[in-house]
Amino acid sequence: MNRTRTRGVALAVFASAIVLAVLVAGPGLPLLSIADDPTRDRPADPSTEGTVGYVDGYWYDDELSVDGSDDATVSEDELEAVVSRSMARVETIRGLTFEEDVSVDVISREEYQSQNDTSIEDPTADQRLQSNLRLEALFMADRETSAVEEQQSFYDGSVAGYYDPETDEIVIVSEDPDDPALDELTLGHELVHALQDQHYNLTSYERETQDQANAKNGLIEGDAVWVENRYETRCSQDWACTVPSTNPQGDQTEPNWGLYLTIFHPYDDGPDYVDAVLGEGDSRDWDALNSAYDDPPASSSEVIRPGEEREPRDVDVEDRSSENWTQHEVDGAVANDSLGEATMVSMFAADGLAGEESVIEPDELLPDGPTGTIENIDYDHEVTDGWAGDELVTYVGDDESIDESGYVWETEWESTTEAEQFLEGYLELLSLHGAEDIDGHRDTFSIEDEDGYPGAYYLEHDGERVTIVRGPSVEAVDEIDAGSAPEGEDTLELDATAPDSGAGDEAGPDGSSANDGEPISGFGSAVAVVALLVAALTARLSR
């Protein structure tokens, strides 16, 4: 194999697109493997394509001169050997061989940030508006915040590496590219994605909605993290590895917690999903895992609860808007989305990690406490576990601005009881953001401008369906979805325990909450919890 290094790969990554792998299954290969018995005699004539654990003259347990160095710096001359051995190690754990060489490049964080900020497909005005409307609907970014910039900054300081299926290349982000420190665990994780690409292809999976992305990434990232965890164990027990003694990953600033929880879900629940597919005991069913690429998870609910098939219901929002409002379009298509259970959990839990009151409190989200173990976020909660399907459709007025915008979010649930649990949670969420009843309009509530998510919200509960309609005013709600916000008495009540509008924590002079840094329920300092989770993000997110 002839390995080359190319610098300056174009990058286009936005939410949930760090590992851009879309897979379909292919046939297995008859392989000569030493993975299960390292003491077994090695073949006299091993080949890169036909022997598991051997690549380009390097065995998985070979030692290299760069092993064990504190800074783990790898020169260009040494890189080929490190990459070949890492490929052999991934093969040993995963039981598949690479079919082709994998190019590896090292770039600086500044170069990565520049590529991320000026990616191939710079978002259009319609795309930017849709991103803002979507995050506003989830109470993850108010209208004063650019959703695209929020997503870009989220990655800029955290990414340690990625695999680009467009170029079949792995890029490692280093703080010092002229004397690069190479984390072999990051490299190994990204090599799993290259291996997936070679065996299962990068083309056919539908990832058009947030829930589809979380579902497919549950398998893809779950597989990679599962391998990486075992790679790390072998490095600590019997392999000499190239791992920096300290591994700073850019600026560890507090992230947007809603985005964090949404994007992190496949990394957290994915390995458990893979474990369930492989089965219990010493004898793992690798055929079952390989076959899973033929039938990947259909929803994030399946990843949250492995073994529970949850084929989403077909939810299709009927357009009942007036001539003053139109469904927002991106590239000529209605900008709809299915958000899914994992994203709904993120919506209900994000405020708690920011030190505020939330529907899902931190001690419910992290039942094992902030132990530093990252695979302990609990995405299975009563308020969302009955999810059966949803569709969010955004609307714009004549001027197509964020101020003249709204949405219809229709959700389906497994039972009337499950629908009621979600409805109660959403009413609490509105209360926490200062919502108040609108007199004379049934089940319609308002949030004032100063509270960040202004507008009128109409909630309708019909058996297993809960529909949320939001517009800038009561009149607009009815124009966006005819019949919404009707006159009449309320059948729903806001959570009486939530703070009244304007009665939240007093903001400091810098705009931060007076509660920042105070203990979060069930834990010690909020700052400590934030630090641990941010460290988990920087250590794992891009692997």
Coordinates of C-alpha atoms in Angstrom, one line a residue:
M1 CA 0.0 0.0 0.0
N2 CA 1.1 3.5 -0.7
R3 CA 0.1 5.9 2.0
T4 CA 0.0 9.6 1.1
R5 CA -0.7 12.7 3.3
T6 CA -2.6 15.6 1.8
R7 CA -3.2 18.8 3.7
G8 CA -6.2 21.1 3.7
V9 CA -9.1 18.7 3.2
A10 CA -12.4 20.6 2.7
L11 CA -14.8 20.1 5.5
A12 CA -18.5 20.5 5.8
V13 CA -19.7 19.5 9.2
F14 CA -22.7 20.8 11.1
A15 CA -24.9 19.2 13.8
S16 CA -24.6 15.5 14.1
A17 CA -22.2 15.2 11.1
I18 CA -18.8 14.8 12.8
V19 CA -18.5 11.2 11.6
L20 CA -19.9 11.3 8.1
A21 CA -20.4 7.6 7.6
V22 CA -23.5 6.2 5.9
L23 CA -23.4 2.4 5.5
V24 CA -24.9 -0.5 3.7
A25 CA -23.9 -4.1 4.4
G26 CA -21.6 -6.1 2.2
P27 CA -20.5 -9.7 2.1
G28 CA -18.1 -11.0 4.7
L29 CA -14.6 -12.2 3.8
P30 CA -13.0 -15.6 4.7
L31 CA -10.2 -14.4 7.0
L32 CA -7.2 -15.9 8.7
S33 CA -7.5 -14.5 12.2
I34 CA -5.2 -14.6 15.2
A35 CA -7.4 -12.2 17.2
D36 CA -8.8 -14.8 19.5
D37 CA -5.6 -16.7 20.2
P38 CA -2.4 -14.4 20.1
T39 CA -0.2 -17.5 20.9
R40 CA -1.3 -19.2 17.7
D41 CA 1.5 -19.6 15.1
R42 CA 1.3 -16.8 12.6
P43 CA 1.1 -17.6 9.0
A44 CA 4.3 -17.8 7.1
D45 CA 3.0 -15.6 4.3
P46 CA 0.5 -13.1 5.8
S47 CA -1.2 -10.6 3.6
T48 CA -2.7 -7.2 4.4
E49 CA -6.1 -8.1 2.8
G50 CA -6.3 -11.6 4.1
T51 CA -4.9 -11.7 7.6
V52 CA -6.6 -10.1 10.5
G53 CA -4.1 -8.2 12.7
Y54 CA -1.5 -7.6 10.0
V55 CA -1.1 -4.5 7.7
D56 CA 1.8 -3.5 5.5
G57 CA 4.4 -5.6 7.4
Y58 CA 3.2 -4.6 10.9
W59 CA 1.5 -6.9 13.4
Y60 CA -1.0 -5.6 15.9
D61 CA 1.4 -6.2 18.8
D62 CA 4.6 -4.8 17.3
E63 CA 6.5 -2.2 19.3
L64 CA 7.6 1.1 17.8
S65 CA 10.2 3.6 18.8
V66 CA 7.5 6.3 19.4
D67 CA 5.7 4.2 22.0
G68 CA 5.5 5.5 25.6
S69 CA 6.9 9.0 24.9
D70 CA 5.3 11.6 27.0
D71 CA 4.4 13.9 24.1
A72 CA 3.6 11.1 21.6
T73 CA 5.1 13.2 18.8
V74 CA 5.1 11.4 15.5
S75 CA 7.2 12.5 12.6
E76 CA 6.1 12.1 9.0
D77 CA 8.5 9.2 8.6
E78 CA 7.1 7.5 11.7
L79 CA 3.4 8.1 10.9
E80 CA 3.1 5.3 8.3
A81 CA 4.2 2.6 10.8
V82 CA 1.9 4.0 13.5
V83 CA -1.1 4.0 11.1
S84 CA -0.3 0.5 9.8
R85 CA -0.1 -1.0 13.3
S86 CA -3.2 0.8 14.4
M87 CA -5.1 -0.6 11.4
A88 CA -3.9 -4.0 12.4
R89 CA -5.1 -3.5 16.0
V90 CA -8.6 -2.3 14.8
E91 CA -8.7 -5.5 12.7
T92 CA -7.8 -7.6 15.6
I93 CA -10.6 -6.3 17.8
R94 CA -13.2 -6.0 15.0
G95 CA -12.5 -9.2 13.1
L96 CA -12.4 -7.5 9.7
T97 CA -9.5 -6.6 7.4
F98 CA -9.0 -3.3 5.6
E99 CA -9.5 -3.6 1.8
E100 CA -7.6 -0.4 1.0
D101 CA -5.0 2.0 2.4
V102 CA -6.2 4.9 4.6
S103 CA -4.7 8.3 4.2
V104 CA -4.0 10.2 7.5
D105 CA -3.3 13.9 7.7
V106 CA -2.5 16.1 10.7
I107 CA -3.7 19.8 10.7
S108 CA -3.7 22.5 13.3
R109 CA -6.8 23.5 15.2
E110 CA -6.6 26.9 13.6
E111 CA -6.7 25.3 10.2
Y112 CA -9.6 23.1 11.2
Q113 CA -11.5 26.1 12.5
S114 CA -10.9 28.0 9.3
Q115 CA -12.2 25.0 7.3
N116 CA -15.2 24.6 9.5
D117 CA -16.1 28.3 9.3
T118 CA -15.7 28.4 5.5
S119 CA -16.9 25.0 4.6
I120 CA -17.8 23.9 1.0
E121 CA -21.5 24.5 1.5
D122 CA -21.8 27.8 3.3
P123 CA -25.3 27.8 4.7
T124 CA -27.8 29.8 2.6
A125 CA -30.1 32.3 4.3
D126 CA -32.9 29.7 4.2
Q127 CA -30.7 27.1 5.8
R128 CA -29.6 29.5 8.5
L129 CA -33.2 30.5 9.2
Q130 CA -34.3 26.9 9.4
S131 CA -31.5 26.1 11.9
N132 CA -32.6 29.0 14.1
L133 CA -36.2 28.0 14.0
R134 CA -35.4 24.4 14.8
L135 CA -33.2 25.2 17.8
E136 CA -35.7 27.8 19.0
A137 CA -38.5 25.2 18.9
L138 CA -36.3 23.0 21.2
F139 CA -35.5 25.9 23.6
M140 CA -31.8 25.4 22.7
A141 CA -31.0 28.7 21.2
D142 CA -33.0 32.0 21.4
R143 CA -33.5 34.2 18.4
E144 CA -30.6 36.5 19.4
T145 CA -28.3 33.5 18.9
S146 CA -27.1 32.2 15.5
A147 CA -27.7 28.5 15.4
V148 CA -25.1 27.9 12.8
E149 CA -22.4 29.8 14.8
E150 CA -23.5 27.8 17.9
Q151 CA -22.9 24.6 16.0
Q152 CA -19.6 25.7 14.5
S153 CA -18.2 26.9 17.8
F154 CA -19.4 23.7 19.4
Y155 CA -17.0 21.7 17.2
D156 CA -14.2 24.3 16.8
G157 CA -12.7 23.6 20.3
S158 CA -13.6 20.0 20.7
V159 CA -12.7 18.0 17.5
A160 CA -9.7 15.7 17.9
G161 CA -10.1 14.0 14.5
Y162 CA -12.6 12.9 11.9
Y163 CA -13.0 10.6 8.9
D164 CA -14.1 12.2 5.6
P165 CA -15.9 9.7 3.4
E166 CA -15.7 12.1 0.4
T167 CA -11.9 11.8 0.4
D168 CA -11.5 8.5 2.2
E169 CA -9.1 10.4 4.6
I170 CA -8.6 10.7 8.3
V171 CA -7.7 14.1 9.7
I172 CA -6.2 14.4 13.1
V173 CA -6.5 17.9 14.7
S174 CA -3.3 18.8 16.6
E175 CA -2.4 21.7 18.8
D176 CA 1.1 21.7 17.1
P177 CA 1.0 20.2 13.6
D178 CA 4.7 20.9 13.1
D179 CA 5.5 18.5 15.9
P180 CA 2.2 16.6 16.1
A181 CA 1.1 14.6 19.1
L182 CA -0.9 11.6 17.8
D183 CA -3.5 10.1 20.1
E184 CA -3.6 6.5 19.0
L185 CA -7.1 6.0 20.5
T186 CA -8.5 8.9 18.3
L187 CA -6.7 7.4 15.3
G188 CA -8.1 3.9 16.1
H189 CA -11.7 5.3 16.4
E190 CA -11.5 7.0 13.0
L191 CA -10.0 3.9 11.5
V192 CA -13.1 2.0 12.5
H193 CA -15.1 4.4 10.4
A194 CA -12.8 3.9 7.4
L195 CA -13.2 0.1 7.9
Q196 CA -17.0 0.5 8.0
D197 CA -16.8 2.6 4.8
Q198 CA -14.8 0.0 3.0
H199 CA -17.0 -3.0 4.0
Y200 CA -20.4 -1.4 4.0
N201 CA -20.2 1.7 1.7
L202 CA -21.1 5.3 2.4
T203 CA -24.2 6.0 0.4
S204 CA -27.6 4.6 1.0
Y205 CA -28.8 5.4 4.6
E206 CA -31.5 8.1 4.9
R207 CA -30.2 10.7 7.4
E208 CA -32.5 13.5 6.4
T209 CA -33.9 14.1 9.9
Q210 CA -32.4 14.5 13.3
D211 CA -33.9 11.2 14.5
Q212 CA -32.6 9.3 11.5
A213 CA -29.1 10.7 12.2
N214 CA -29.2 9.7 15.8
A215 CA -30.5 6.2 15.0
K216 CA -27.9 5.4 12.3
N217 CA -25.1 6.9 14.3
G218 CA -26.2 4.7 17.2
L219 CA -24.9 1.8 15.2
I220 CA -22.0 3.5 13.4
E221 CA -20.6 5.4 16.5
G222 CA -21.6 2.6 18.8
D223 CA -19.5 0.2 16.8
A224 CA -16.5 2.6 16.8
V225 CA -16.7 3.4 20.5
W226 CA -17.1 -0.3 21.4
V227 CA -13.9 -1.0 19.5
E228 CA -12.2 2.0 21.0
N229 CA -13.0 1.0 24.5
R230 CA -11.4 -2.4 24.0
Y231 CA -8.4 -0.7 22.2
E232 CA -7.9 1.5 25.3
T233 CA -8.0 -1.5 27.6
R234 CA -5.4 -3.4 25.5
C235 CA -3.2 -0.3 25.6
S236 CA -3.3 -0.2 29.4
Q237 CA -2.7 -4.0 29.7
D238 CA -0.6 -5.5 27.0
W239 CA 0.0 -3.2 24.0
A240 CA 2.6 -0.5 23.7
C241 CA 0.7 2.6 22.4
T242 CA 1.3 6.1 21.3
V243 CA -0.9 8.1 23.6
P244 CA -0.1 11.6 24.9
S245 CA 0.3 11.8 28.7
T246 CA -1.8 15.0 28.5
N247 CA -4.3 15.5 25.7
P248 CA -5.7 19.1 25.5
Q249 CA -8.4 19.4 23.0
G250 CA -8.8 23.1 22.4
D251 CA -10.8 25.4 24.6
Q252 CA -12.9 23.5 27.1
T253 CA -15.7 26.1 27.4
E254 CA -19.2 25.2 28.5
P255 CA -21.1 23.9 25.4
N256 CA -24.7 24.4 24.3
W257 CA -26.1 21.6 26.4
G258 CA -29.0 20.9 24.2
L259 CA -26.7 20.3 21.2
Y260 CA -24.3 18.4 23.4
L261 CA -26.9 15.9 24.6
T262 CA -28.4 15.5 21.1
I263 CA -25.1 14.9 19.4
F264 CA -23.6 12.8 22.2
H265 CA -26.4 10.3 22.3
P266 CA -25.0 7.8 19.8
Y267 CA -21.6 7.9 21.5
D268 CA -23.3 7.2 24.9
D269 CA -26.0 4.6 24.1
G270 CA -24.5 3.3 20.9
P271 CA -21.9 0.9 22.6
D272 CA -24.8 -0.6 24.6
Y273 CA -26.8 -1.1 21.5
V274 CA -23.8 -2.9 19.9
D275 CA -23.3 -5.0 23.0
A276 CA -27.0 -6.1 22.7
V277 CA -26.6 -7.0 19.1
L278 CA -23.4 -9.0 19.8
G279 CA -25.0 -10.9 22.6
E280 CA -23.8 -11.8 26.1
G281 CA -20.9 -14.1 27.1
D282 CA -17.5 -14.8 25.6
S283 CA -18.8 -15.8 22.2
R284 CA -19.8 -12.7 20.3
D285 CA -22.1 -12.9 17.3
W286 CA -20.1 -10.9 14.8
D287 CA -22.3 -12.0 12.0
A288 CA -25.2 -10.3 13.8
L289 CA -23.3 -7.0 14.1
N290 CA -22.3 -7.1 10.5
S291 CA -25.9 -7.9 9.5
A292 CA -27.1 -5.0 11.5
Y293 CA -25.9 -2.7 8.7
D294 CA -28.6 -4.3 6.5
D295 CA -31.2 -3.4 9.1
P296 CA -30.0 -0.4 11.2
P297 CA -32.0 1.2 14.0
A298 CA -35.1 3.0 12.7
S299 CA -35.2 5.5 15.5
S300 CA -33.2 6.8 18.4
S301 CA -35.7 5.0 20.7
E302 CA -34.3 1.7 19.4
V303 CA -30.8 2.8 20.5
I304 CA -32.0 4.0 23.9
R305 CA -33.6 0.6 24.5
P306 CA -31.8 -2.1 22.5
G307 CA -34.0 -4.9 21.4
E308 CA -37.2 -2.8 21.4
E309 CA -38.1 -2.2 17.8
R310 CA -39.7 1.2 17.4
E311 CA -40.6 1.8 13.8
P312 CA -41.7 5.4 13.7
R313 CA -45.2 6.2 12.7
D314 CA -45.7 8.2 9.6
V315 CA -46.6 11.7 10.9
D316 CA -47.6 14.2 8.2
V317 CA -48.6 17.7 9.3
E318 CA -51.5 19.0 7.3
D319 CA -50.9 22.5 5.9
R320 CA -53.8 24.6 7.2
S321 CA -52.1 28.0 6.9
S322 CA -53.6 31.2 5.6
E323 CA -52.3 33.2 2.6
N324 CA -50.2 35.3 5.0
W325 CA -48.1 32.3 6.0
T326 CA -46.2 29.6 4.0
Q327 CA -44.3 26.5 5.0
H328 CA -40.6 27.4 5.0
E329 CA -38.6 25.8 2.3
V330 CA -34.9 25.0 1.9
D331 CA -33.7 24.2 -1.6
G332 CA -37.3 24.1 -2.9
A333 CA -38.5 21.5 -0.4
V334 CA -40.6 22.0 2.8
A335 CA -38.3 22.2 5.7
N336 CA -39.7 19.5 8.0
D337 CA -37.9 17.4 10.5
S338 CA -38.5 14.4 12.8
L339 CA -36.7 15.2 16.1
G340 CA -37.1 11.9 17.9
E341 CA -36.9 10.7 21.5
A342 CA -33.2 11.5 22.1
T343 CA -33.6 15.1 21.0
M344 CA -36.7 15.5 23.2
V345 CA -34.8 14.2 26.2
S346 CA -32.1 16.8 25.4
M347 CA -34.7 19.6 25.2
F348 CA -36.1 18.6 28.7
A349 CA -32.7 18.2 30.3
A350 CA -30.4 20.9 28.9
D351 CA -31.4 23.7 31.3
G352 CA -30.5 21.5 34.3
L353 CA -26.9 21.2 33.1
A354 CA -26.7 25.0 32.8
G355 CA -27.5 25.3 36.4
E356 CA -31.2 26.2 35.9
E357 CA -34.4 24.3 36.8
S358 CA -35.3 21.7 34.2
V359 CA -38.0 19.1 33.5
I360 CA -35.4 16.3 33.6
E361 CA -33.0 17.2 36.5
P362 CA -29.3 16.4 36.4
D363 CA -29.6 13.6 39.0
E364 CA -32.1 11.9 36.7
L365 CA -30.0 12.4 33.6
L366 CA -26.9 11.2 35.4
P367 CA -28.2 8.7 37.9
D368 CA -24.7 7.4 38.6
G369 CA -23.4 10.8 39.4
P370 CA -20.6 12.8 37.6
T371 CA -18.1 10.0 37.9
G372 CA -16.1 10.9 34.9
T373 CA -17.5 7.8 33.1
I374 CA -19.2 9.1 30.0
E375 CA -21.4 6.2 29.1
N376 CA -23.8 6.9 32.0
I377 CA -26.2 9.5 30.6
D378 CA -29.7 8.2 30.9
Y379 CA -31.8 9.0 27.8
D380 CA -34.7 6.7 29.0
H381 CA -37.3 8.9 30.8
E382 CA -41.0 8.6 31.5
V383 CA -41.7 12.0 29.9
T384 CA -40.5 10.8 26.5
D385 CA -40.3 7.0 26.5
G386 CA -43.6 6.6 24.8
W387 CA -42.5 8.4 21.6
A388 CA -44.0 6.9 18.4
G389 CA -43.2 9.6 15.8
D390 CA -43.1 13.3 15.2
E391 CA -42.9 16.0 12.6
L392 CA -41.9 19.6 12.9
V393 CA -42.8 22.0 10.1
T394 CA -41.7 25.6 10.2
Y395 CA -43.6 28.6 8.8
V396 CA -42.7 32.1 7.8
G397 CA -44.6 35.3 7.1
D398 CA -44.2 37.6 4.1
D399 CA -40.9 39.0 5.2
E400 CA -39.4 35.5 5.9
S401 CA -37.7 36.7 9.1
I402 CA -37.1 35.1 12.5
D403 CA -39.5 37.6 14.0
E404 CA -42.3 36.5 11.7
S405 CA -42.0 32.8 12.0
G406 CA -43.7 29.9 13.7
Y407 CA -44.1 26.1 13.6
V408 CA -46.5 23.2 13.9
W409 CA -45.0 20.3 15.9
E410 CA -47.1 17.2 15.8
T411 CA -46.1 14.3 18.0
E412 CA -47.5 10.7 18.3
W413 CA -47.3 8.5 21.4
E414 CA -47.7 4.8 22.1
S415 CA -50.8 5.4 24.3
T416 CA -52.9 8.2 25.6
T417 CA -51.1 8.0 29.0
E418 CA -47.7 8.4 27.2
A419 CA -49.1 11.4 25.4
E420 CA -50.3 12.9 28.7
Q421 CA -46.8 12.4 30.2
F422 CA -45.2 14.3 27.4
L423 CA -47.8 17.0 27.6
E424 CA -47.2 17.5 31.3
G425 CA -43.5 17.8 30.7
Y426 CA -44.0 20.3 27.9
L427 CA -46.3 22.4 30.1
E428 CA -43.6 22.4 32.8
L429 CA -41.0 23.5 30.2
L430 CA -43.2 26.4 29.2
S431 CA -43.6 27.4 32.8
L432 CA -39.9 27.3 33.4
H433 CA -39.5 29.8 30.5
G434 CA -42.0 32.2 32.0
A435 CA -45.2 31.3 30.1
E436 CA -48.5 32.6 31.2
D437 CA -52.1 31.8 30.2
I438 CA -53.7 33.9 27.5
D439 CA -57.2 34.8 28.7
G440 CA -60.1 33.8 26.5
H441 CA -58.1 31.4 24.3
R442 CA -58.2 27.7 25.2
D443 CA -54.9 26.0 26.1
T444 CA -52.9 28.9 24.7
F445 CA -50.0 30.5 26.5
S446 CA -47.6 33.3 25.9
I447 CA -43.9 34.0 26.6
E448 CA -42.9 37.7 26.6
D449 CA -40.0 39.1 24.5
E450 CA -37.6 39.4 27.4
D451 CA -37.8 35.7 28.2
G452 CA -35.9 34.6 25.0
Y453 CA -38.5 32.5 23.3
P454 CA -41.3 34.9 22.7
G455 CA -44.7 34.1 21.1
A456 CA -48.0 32.4 21.6
Y457 CA -48.1 28.6 22.1
Y458 CA -51.2 26.5 21.5
L459 CA -51.3 22.9 22.8
E460 CA -53.8 20.3 21.6
H461 CA -54.2 16.8 23.1
D462 CA -56.2 14.3 21.1
G463 CA -55.7 10.7 22.4
E464 CA -52.3 9.6 21.3
R465 CA -51.4 12.9 19.6
V466 CA -50.1 16.1 21.0
T467 CA -49.8 19.1 18.7
I468 CA -47.9 22.3 19.5
V469 CA -48.4 25.4 17.4
R470 CA -46.3 28.5 17.9
G471 CA -46.5 31.9 16.3
P472 CA -45.6 35.5 17.2
S473 CA -49.1 36.2 18.4
V474 CA -52.5 34.5 19.0
E475 CA -53.8 35.7 15.7
A476 CA -50.7 34.4 13.9
V477 CA -51.2 30.9 15.6
D478 CA -54.6 30.7 14.0
E479 CA -53.3 31.8 10.7
I480 CA -50.4 29.3 10.8
D481 CA -52.8 26.4 11.7
A482 CA -56.5 27.2 11.2
G483 CA -58.5 26.5 14.3
S484 CA -55.6 26.7 16.7
A485 CA -55.9 29.0 19.8
P486 CA -59.7 28.9 19.8
E487 CA -61.8 30.9 22.2
G488 CA -62.8 29.1 25.3
E489 CA -61.8 27.8 28.7
D490 CA -58.5 26.1 29.4
T491 CA -58.4 22.3 29.8
L492 CA -54.7 22.4 30.6
E493 CA -52.8 24.1 33.4
L494 CA -49.2 25.3 33.5
D495 CA -47.0 23.8 36.2
A496 CA -47.8 25.7 39.3
T497 CA -44.4 25.0 40.8
A498 CA -42.5 26.6 38.0
P499 CA -41.3 30.2 38.5
D500 CA -43.6 33.0 37.3
S501 CA -42.5 35.1 34.3
G502 CA -39.6 37.3 35.3
A503 CA -39.2 35.5 38.6
G504 CA -36.2 33.4 37.7
D505 CA -32.6 33.8 38.9
E506 CA -31.4 37.4 38.8
A507 CA -28.9 37.9 36.0
G508 CA -25.4 39.1 36.8
P509 CA -23.8 42.1 35.1
D510 CA -22.3 39.8 32.5
G511 CA -25.7 38.2 31.7
S512 CA -25.0 35.0 33.6
S513 CA -27.4 33.5 36.0
A514 CA -26.9 34.2 39.7
N515 CA -27.2 30.4 40.1
D516 CA -24.2 29.7 38.0
G517 CA -21.7 27.6 39.9
E518 CA -24.1 26.7 42.6
P519 CA -24.8 23.0 43.5
I520 CA -26.9 21.1 41.1
S521 CA -29.4 18.7 42.7
G522 CA -27.7 15.4 43.5
F523 CA -24.2 16.6 42.9
G524 CA -21.5 19.0 44.1
S525 CA -20.5 22.1 42.3
A526 CA -22.2 22.8 39.0
V527 CA -18.8 23.9 37.7
A528 CA -17.4 20.4 38.5
V529 CA -20.2 18.7 36.6
V530 CA -19.7 21.0 33.7
A531 CA -16.0 20.3 33.7
L532 CA -16.4 16.6 33.7
L533 CA -19.0 16.5 30.9
V534 CA -17.0 19.0 28.8
A535 CA -13.9 16.8 29.3
A536 CA -16.0 13.8 28.2
L537 CA -17.0 15.7 25.1
T538 CA -13.5 16.7 24.1
A539 CA -12.2 13.2 24.7
R540 CA -14.8 11.4 22.8
L541 CA -17.0 13.5 20.5
S542 CA -14.9 13.4 17.4
R543 CA -13.6 9.8 17.8

